[in-house]
Amino acid sequence: MKQKELDGYQEFVKGIWRENPVFVQVLGMCPMLAVTNSAMNAVVMGVATFFVLVASSFMISSLQHWIPRQVRISLYIVIIATFVTLADYTILATLPAAHKQLGAFIPLIVVNCMILGRQEAFASRFPVKYAVLDAVGMAGGFLFAMLALGSVREILGTGTLFDIPLFGKGFEPWVTMILPPGGFLTLGLILLFFNWVTKKRGEFLQQVATEREGL
Amino acid sequence: MSDNQTKEPGSATLILSMVLAGLISGVAIIGVFEATLPTITLNKAKELREAVFKVLPGVSKMQKLRFANGRLQVVEDNKVGEDVIYAGYDAEGKFIGYAVPSEGPGFQDTISLLYGYLPDQRKMVGMEILDSRETPGLGDKIFKDLEFVANFKDLSVDPTIVAVKKGKKAKPNEIDAITGATISSKAVVRIMNVARERWEKRLPPPGNEPELKL
């Protein structure tokens, strides 16, 4: 198998910003919209997804030479689902309150397309070290995105952050923000911001390049 | 390096790899289930005990009762259901009231709750939501909104509990519903009324409650 030059740092960093699974690849939208109504829920979900992605990337990358191509997707799903179940029971035993809030969404990590996508696109093709770095970066980017959305929605929707009141009694919560429309609204605005930043950055780089040519 | 790309593996290999993966996965899941089960059961039991003490002020001892063969019997198993009720006693073992568990459909999913009931005064003295998936920010006020929860601290159950628009509460058997969560508030009331009717005939007359078994 021909391999491209890998740089561990780049593989790690790309998931956080440049190829952020949520803001750039627009993957994993179901948990993104469903459980970001409070920062705490977003973090628990992000950490559970982090565990599942890193563990399955490690597993699948280690086993890549033994997994027959014809049944690889089914095997990926079996591996991912196993880790999700482990995470589900662990959260149920250690954080019953958070589990009550997230309920049905933890088992649904199985179908988070970001996770399956990383297995198919990266972990199954590259050495374990890079697969883990890539998974940590991507999961970190996902956690960052969850936290960003969860914080915005909780601050506007309930006037608190991690259940700590931020404003005085006069604050009227913007209830829409913690309902599904608030999720779409916040996500749309953040995506708008991301695309704007990317565009501006591109323009800037191009400008630098033309100026250099002119010299 | 494998040569999966060039050579086509036989069906047996494919089936074997799936079976193997399923087997390992199954063992791992059983392992974590067995490992976490005691903690989960313990958490649930603890949560329930705390809820019983919360809905019945002044209670320091409790026992589980089951309605079977026309009377209440003291039981110590972990089974729950519509026949189960909890009796609360004070430090001297004097009966105070019942904590009645009940569940029913809410706005999104089943709401299960526990309420404290004093049979001699025929009133409710507390309510605790055990499990619900109501809309965050609106429906979840049934346990987050302390004003709503306080409705049940001194509530007459006769003839039936009624939810009225917020601020309209006038009679001792009425509660203020939550603005924006009328369905959830009404669901709570309905679940309570169902449980109240179910237990109305089953409970012994006041004064004849089962003794605290030590």
Coordinates of N, CA and C in Angstrom, one line a residue, chain A residues 3-173:
Chain A
Q3 N 1.9 4.9 0.8 CA 1.4 5.8 1.9 C 1.9 7.2 1.6
K4 N 1.1 8.2 1.9 CA 1.6 9.6 1.8 C 2.4 9.9 3.0
E5 N 3.2 10.9 2.8 CA 4.1 11.4 4.0 C 3.2 11.8 5.1
L6 N 3.4 11.3 6.3 CA 2.5 11.6 7.4 C 3.3 12.5 8.4
D7 N 2.6 13.5 8.9 CA 3.2 14.3 9.9 C 2.2 14.3 11.1
G8 N 2.7 13.7 12.2 CA 1.8 13.4 13.3 C 1.1 14.7 13.8
Y9 N 1.9 15.8 13.9 CA 1.3 17.0 14.4 C 0.2 17.5 13.5
Q10 N 0.4 17.4 12.2 CA -0.6 17.9 11.2 C -1.8 17.0 11.3
E11 N -1.6 15.7 11.5 CA -2.8 14.8 11.5 C -3.6 15.2 12.8
F12 N -2.9 15.6 13.8 CA -3.6 15.9 15.1 C -4.4 17.2 15.0
V13 N -3.7 18.2 14.4 CA -4.2 19.6 14.4 C -5.3 19.8 13.4
K14 N -5.3 19.1 12.3 CA -6.3 19.3 11.3 C -7.7 19.1 11.8
G15 N -7.9 18.2 12.7 CA -9.3 17.9 13.2 C -9.8 19.0 14.0
I16 N -8.9 19.7 14.7 CA -9.4 20.8 15.6 C -10.0 22.0 14.8
W17 N -9.3 22.4 13.7 CA -9.7 23.6 13.1 C -9.9 23.4 11.6
R18 N -8.8 23.1 10.9 CA -8.9 23.2 9.4 C -9.9 22.2 8.8
E19 N -10.0 21.0 9.4 CA -10.9 20.0 8.9 C -11.9 19.6 10.0
N20 N -12.2 20.6 10.8 CA -13.1 20.3 12.0 C -14.4 19.5 11.5
P21 N -14.6 18.4 12.2 CA -15.7 17.5 11.7 C -17.0 18.2 11.7
V22 N -17.3 19.1 12.6 CA -18.6 19.8 12.6 C -18.6 21.0 11.7
F23 N -17.7 21.9 11.9 CA -17.8 23.2 11.2 C -17.4 23.1 9.8
V24 N -16.5 22.2 9.4 CA -16.0 22.1 8.1 C -16.6 21.0 7.3
Q25 N -16.5 19.8 7.9 CA -17.1 18.6 7.3 C -18.6 18.5 7.4
V26 N -19.1 19.2 8.4 CA -20.6 19.1 8.7 C -21.0 17.7 8.9
L27 N -20.3 17.0 9.8 CA -20.7 15.6 10.1 C -21.2 15.5 11.6
G28 N -21.8 14.5 12.0 CA -22.3 14.3 13.4 C -23.3 15.3 13.8
M29 N -24.2 15.7 12.9 CA -25.2 16.7 13.2 C -26.2 16.3 14.2
C30 N -26.5 15.0 14.2 CA -27.6 14.6 15.1 C -27.3 14.9 16.6
P31 N -26.2 14.4 17.2 CA -25.9 14.8 18.5 C -25.7 16.3 18.7
M32 N -25.1 16.9 17.6 CA -24.8 18.3 17.6 C -26.0 19.2 17.9
L33 N -27.1 18.8 17.2 CA -28.3 19.6 17.4 C -29.1 19.2 18.6
A34 N -29.0 17.9 18.9 CA -30.0 17.3 19.9 C -29.5 17.6 21.3
V35 N -28.3 17.4 21.6 CA -27.9 17.5 23.1 C -27.1 18.7 23.5
T36 N -27.0 19.7 22.6 CA -26.3 20.9 23.0 C -27.1 21.9 23.7
N37 N -28.2 21.5 24.3 CA -29.1 22.5 25.0 C -28.4 23.0 26.3
S38 N -27.4 22.3 26.8 CA -26.7 22.8 27.9 C -25.2 22.4 27.8
A39 N -24.3 23.2 28.3 CA -22.9 22.9 28.2 C -22.5 21.6 28.8
M40 N -23.1 21.2 29.9 CA -22.8 20.0 30.6 C -23.1 18.8 29.7
N41 N -24.3 18.8 29.1 CA -24.8 17.7 28.2 C -23.8 17.6 27.1
A42 N -23.4 18.8 26.5 CA -22.6 18.8 25.3 C -21.2 18.2 25.7
V43 N -20.7 18.5 26.9 CA -19.4 17.9 27.3 C -19.5 16.4 27.5
V44 N -20.5 15.9 28.2 CA -20.6 14.5 28.4 C -20.7 13.8 27.1
M45 N -21.5 14.3 26.2 CA -21.6 13.7 24.9 C -20.3 13.7 24.1
G46 N -19.6 14.9 24.2 CA -18.4 15.0 23.5 C -17.3 14.1 24.0
V47 N -17.3 13.9 25.4 CA -16.3 13.0 26.0 C -16.6 11.6 25.6
A48 N -17.9 11.2 25.6 CA -18.3 9.8 25.2 C -17.9 9.5 23.8
T49 N -18.1 10.5 22.9 CA -17.8 10.4 21.5 C -16.3 10.3 21.3
F50 N -15.6 11.1 22.1 CA -14.1 11.1 22.1 C -13.6 9.7 22.4
F51 N -14.1 9.1 23.5 CA -13.7 7.8 23.9 C -13.9 6.8 22.8
V52 N -15.1 6.8 22.2 CA -15.5 5.8 21.2 C -14.7 6.0 20.0
L53 N -14.4 7.2 19.5 CA -13.7 7.4 18.3 C -12.2 7.0 18.5
V54 N -11.6 7.4 19.6 CA -10.2 7.1 19.8 C -10.0 5.6 19.9
A55 N -10.9 4.9 20.7 CA -10.8 3.5 20.9 C -11.0 2.7 19.7
S56 N -12.0 3.1 18.9 CA -12.3 2.3 17.7 C -11.2 2.6 16.6
S57 N -10.7 3.8 16.5 CA -9.6 4.1 15.6 C -8.4 3.2 15.9
F58 N -8.1 3.2 17.2 CA -6.9 2.3 17.6 C -7.2 0.9 17.2
M59 N -8.3 0.4 17.6 CA -8.7 -1.0 17.3 C -8.6 -1.3 15.8
I60 N -9.3 -0.5 15.0 CA -9.4 -0.8 13.6 C -8.1 -0.6 12.9
S61 N -7.3 0.4 13.3 CA -6.0 0.6 12.7 C -5.1 -0.6 13.0
S62 N -5.2 -1.1 14.3 CA -4.4 -2.3 14.6 C -4.8 -3.5 13.9
L63 N -6.1 -3.6 13.6 CA -6.6 -4.9 12.9 C -6.7 -4.7 11.4
Q64 N -6.2 -3.6 10.9 CA -6.5 -3.3 9.5 C -6.1 -4.5 8.5
H65 N -5.0 -5.2 8.9 CA -4.6 -6.3 7.9 C -5.4 -7.5 8.1
W66 N -6.2 -7.6 9.1 CA -7.0 -8.8 9.3 C -8.4 -8.7 9.0
I67 N -8.8 -7.4 8.7 CA -10.2 -7.2 8.4 C -10.4 -7.3 6.9
P68 N -11.2 -8.4 6.5 CA -11.5 -8.5 5.0 C -12.2 -7.3 4.5
R69 N -11.8 -6.9 3.3 CA -12.4 -5.7 2.7 C -13.9 -5.8 2.6
Q70 N -14.4 -7.0 2.2 CA -15.8 -7.2 1.8 C -16.7 -7.0 3.0
V71 N -16.2 -7.3 4.2 CA -17.1 -7.1 5.4 C -16.7 -6.0 6.3
R72 N -15.8 -5.1 5.8 CA -15.2 -4.1 6.7 C -16.2 -3.2 7.4
I73 N -17.2 -2.8 6.6 CA -18.1 -1.8 7.2 C -18.9 -2.5 8.4
S74 N -19.3 -3.7 8.2 CA -20.1 -4.4 9.3 C -19.1 -4.6 10.5
L75 N -17.9 -4.9 10.2 CA -17.0 -5.1 11.3 C -16.7 -3.8 12.0
Y76 N -16.6 -2.7 11.3 CA -16.4 -1.4 11.9 C -17.6 -1.1 12.9
I77 N -18.8 -1.4 12.3 CA -20.0 -1.1 13.2 C -20.0 -1.9 14.4
V78 N -19.6 -3.2 14.3 CA -19.6 -4.1 15.5 C -18.6 -3.5 16.5
I79 N -17.4 -3.1 16.0 CA -16.4 -2.5 17.0 C -16.9 -1.2 17.6
I80 N -17.4 -0.3 16.8 CA -17.9 0.9 17.3 C -19.0 0.7 18.3
A81 N -20.0 -0.2 17.9 CA -21.1 -0.4 18.8 C -20.7 -1.0 20.1
T82 N -19.7 -1.8 20.1 CA -19.2 -2.4 21.4 C -18.6 -1.3 22.3
F83 N -17.8 -0.4 21.7 CA -17.3 0.7 22.5 C -18.4 1.6 23.0
V84 N -19.4 1.9 22.2 CA -20.5 2.7 22.6 C -21.2 2.1 23.8
T85 N -21.5 0.8 23.7 CA -22.1 0.1 24.8 C -21.3 0.2 26.1
L86 N -20.0 0.1 26.0 CA -19.1 0.2 27.1 C -19.3 1.6 27.7
A87 N -19.3 2.6 26.9 CA -19.4 4.0 27.3 C -20.8 4.2 28.0
D88 N -21.8 3.6 27.4 CA -23.2 3.8 27.9 C -23.3 3.3 29.3
Y89 N -22.8 2.1 29.5 CA -22.9 1.5 30.9 C -22.0 2.2 31.9
T90 N -20.9 2.7 31.4 CA -20.0 3.4 32.3 C -20.6 4.7 32.8
I91 N -21.2 5.4 31.8 CA -21.9 6.7 32.2 C -23.1 6.4 33.1
L92 N -23.8 5.3 32.8 CA -25.0 5.0 33.6 C -24.6 4.7 35.1
A93 N -23.4 4.1 35.2 CA -23.0 3.7 36.6 C -22.3 4.9 37.3
T94 N -21.6 5.7 36.6 CA -20.8 6.8 37.3 C -21.6 8.1 37.3
L95 N -22.3 8.5 36.2 CA -22.9 9.8 36.1 C -24.4 9.6 35.8
P96 N -25.2 9.0 36.8 CA -26.6 8.7 36.5 C -27.4 9.9 36.1
A97 N -27.0 11.1 36.7 CA -27.8 12.3 36.3 C -27.6 12.7 34.9
A98 N -26.4 12.6 34.4 CA -26.1 13.0 33.0 C -26.7 12.0 32.1
H99 N -26.7 10.7 32.5 CA -27.3 9.7 31.6 C -28.8 9.9 31.5
K100 N -29.4 10.4 32.5 CA -30.8 10.6 32.5 C -31.1 11.7 31.4
Q101 N -30.3 12.7 31.4 CA -30.5 13.8 30.5 C -30.2 13.4 29.0
L102 N -29.2 12.6 28.8 CA -28.8 12.3 27.4 C -29.6 11.1 26.9
G103 N -30.0 10.3 27.8 CA -30.8 9.1 27.5 C -30.5 8.4 26.2
A104 N -31.4 8.6 25.2 CA -31.4 7.8 24.0 C -30.2 8.2 23.1
F105 N -29.6 9.3 23.4 CA -28.6 9.8 22.4 C -27.2 9.1 22.6
I106 N -26.9 8.5 23.7 CA -25.7 7.8 23.9 C -25.6 6.6 23.0
P107 N -26.6 5.7 23.0 CA -26.5 4.6 22.0 C -26.4 5.1 20.6
L108 N -27.0 6.2 20.3 CA -26.9 6.8 18.9 C -25.6 7.2 18.4
I109 N -24.6 7.2 19.4 CA -23.2 7.5 18.9 C -22.8 6.5 17.8
V110 N -23.3 5.3 17.9 CA -23.0 4.3 16.9 C -23.1 4.8 15.5
V111 N -24.2 5.6 15.3 CA -24.5 6.0 13.9 C -24.0 7.4 13.6
N112 N -23.1 7.9 14.5 CA -22.5 9.2 14.2 C -21.5 9.0 13.0
C113 N -21.9 9.7 11.9 CA -21.1 9.4 10.7 C -19.7 9.9 10.8
M114 N -19.4 10.8 11.7 CA -18.0 11.2 11.9 C -17.1 10.0 12.2
I115 N -17.6 9.2 13.1 CA -16.8 8.0 13.6 C -16.6 7.0 12.5
L116 N -17.7 6.6 11.9 CA -17.5 5.6 10.8 C -16.6 6.2 9.7
G117 N -16.8 7.5 9.4 CA -16.1 8.2 8.4 C -14.6 8.2 8.6
R118 N -14.2 8.4 9.9 CA -12.7 8.4 10.2 C -12.2 7.0 10.0
Q119 N -13.0 6.0 10.4 CA -12.5 4.6 10.2 C -12.2 4.3 8.8
E120 N -13.2 4.6 7.9 CA -13.1 4.3 6.5 C -12.0 5.1 5.8
A121 N -12.0 6.4 6.2 CA -11.1 7.3 5.5 C -9.7 7.3 6.0
F122 N -9.5 7.0 7.3 CA -8.2 7.2 7.8 C -7.7 5.9 8.6
A123 N -8.3 5.6 9.7 CA -7.8 4.5 10.6 C -7.5 3.2 9.8
S124 N -8.3 2.9 8.9 CA -8.1 1.6 8.2 C -7.0 1.6 7.2
R125 N -6.4 2.8 6.9 CA -5.4 2.9 5.9 C -4.0 3.2 6.4
F126 N -3.9 3.8 7.6 CA -2.7 4.3 8.1 C -2.2 3.7 9.4
P127 N -0.9 3.8 9.8 CA -0.4 3.1 11.0 C -1.1 3.6 12.2
V128 N -1.1 2.8 13.3 CA -1.8 3.0 14.5 C -1.5 4.4 15.1
K129 N -0.3 4.8 15.1 CA 0.1 6.0 15.8 C -0.6 7.2 15.1
Y130 N -0.6 7.2 13.8 CA -1.3 8.3 13.1 C -2.8 8.3 13.3
A131 N -3.3 7.0 13.2 CA -4.8 6.8 13.4 C -5.2 7.4 14.7
V132 N -4.5 7.1 15.8 CA -4.9 7.6 17.1 C -4.8 9.1 17.1
L133 N -3.7 9.7 16.6 CA -3.5 11.1 16.6 C -4.7 11.8 15.8
D134 N -5.0 11.2 14.7 CA -6.1 11.7 13.8 C -7.4 11.7 14.6
A135 N -7.6 10.5 15.3 CA -8.9 10.4 16.1 C -8.9 11.4 17.2
V136 N -7.8 11.6 17.9 CA -7.8 12.5 19.0 C -8.1 13.9 18.5
G137 N -7.5 14.3 17.4 CA -7.7 15.6 16.8 C -9.2 15.8 16.4
M138 N -9.7 14.8 15.7 CA -11.1 14.9 15.2 C -12.1 15.0 16.4
A139 N -11.8 14.1 17.4 CA -12.7 14.0 18.5 C -12.6 15.3 19.3
G140 N -11.3 15.8 19.4 CA -11.1 17.1 20.1 C -11.9 18.2 19.4
G141 N -11.8 18.2 18.1 CA -12.6 19.2 17.3 C -14.1 19.1 17.5
F142 N -14.6 17.8 17.6 CA -16.0 17.6 17.8 C -16.4 18.1 19.2
L143 N -15.5 17.8 20.2 CA -15.8 18.2 21.6 C -15.8 19.8 21.7
F144 N -14.8 20.4 21.0 CA -14.8 21.8 20.9 C -16.1 22.4 20.3
A145 N -16.5 21.8 19.2 CA -17.7 22.3 18.6 C -18.9 22.1 19.5
M146 N -19.0 21.0 20.1 CA -20.1 20.7 21.0 C -20.2 21.7 22.1
L147 N -19.0 22.0 22.7 CA -18.9 22.9 23.8 C -19.3 24.3 23.4
A148 N -18.8 24.7 22.2 CA -19.1 26.1 21.6 C -20.6 26.2 21.5
L149 N -21.3 25.2 20.9 CA -22.7 25.3 20.7 C -23.5 25.2 22.0
G150 N -23.0 24.3 22.8 CA -23.7 24.1 24.1 C -23.6 25.3 25.0
S151 N -22.5 26.0 25.0 CA -22.3 27.2 25.8 C -23.2 28.3 25.3
V152 N -23.1 28.6 24.0 CA -24.0 29.7 23.4 C -25.4 29.4 23.8
R153 N -25.9 28.2 23.5 CA -27.3 27.9 23.7 C -27.7 28.0 25.2
E154 N -26.8 27.5 26.1 CA -27.2 27.6 27.5 C -27.2 29.0 28.0
I155 N -26.2 29.8 27.6 CA -26.1 31.2 28.1 C -27.3 31.9 27.6
L156 N -27.7 31.8 26.3 CA -28.8 32.6 25.9 C -30.2 32.0 26.3
G157 N -30.2 30.6 26.4 CA -31.5 30.0 26.6 C -31.9 29.9 28.1
T158 N -30.9 29.8 29.0 CA -31.2 29.7 30.4 C -30.5 30.7 31.2
G159 N -29.5 31.4 30.6 CA -28.8 32.4 31.4 C -27.8 31.9 32.3
T160 N -27.4 30.6 32.1 CA -26.4 30.0 33.0 C -25.3 29.4 32.1
L161 N -24.2 29.0 32.7 CA -23.2 28.2 32.1 C -22.7 27.2 33.0
F162 N -22.8 25.9 32.7 CA -22.6 24.8 33.6 C -23.4 25.0 34.9
D163 N -24.6 25.4 34.7 CA -25.6 25.6 35.8 C -25.2 26.7 36.7
I164 N -24.2 27.5 36.4 CA -23.9 28.7 37.2 C -24.6 29.9 36.6
P165 N -25.4 30.6 37.4 CA -26.1 31.7 36.8 C -25.2 32.8 36.5
L166 N -25.3 33.4 35.3 CA -24.4 34.4 34.8 C -25.0 35.8 35.0
F167 N -26.3 35.9 34.9 CA -27.0 37.2 34.9 C -27.8 37.3 36.2
G168 N -28.3 38.5 36.4 CA -29.1 38.8 37.6 C -30.5 38.2 37.3
K169 N -31.4 38.6 38.2 CA -32.8 38.1 38.2 C -33.5 38.6 37.0
G170 N -33.0 39.8 36.5 CA -33.8 40.5 35.4 C -33.7 39.8 34.1
F171 N -32.8 38.8 34.0 CA -32.6 38.1 32.7 C -33.8 37.3 32.3
E172 N -34.3 37.5 31.1 CA -35.4 36.7 30.6 C -34.8 35.7 29.6
P173 N -34.9 34.4 30.0 CA -34.3 33.4 29.1 C -34.9 33.4 27.7

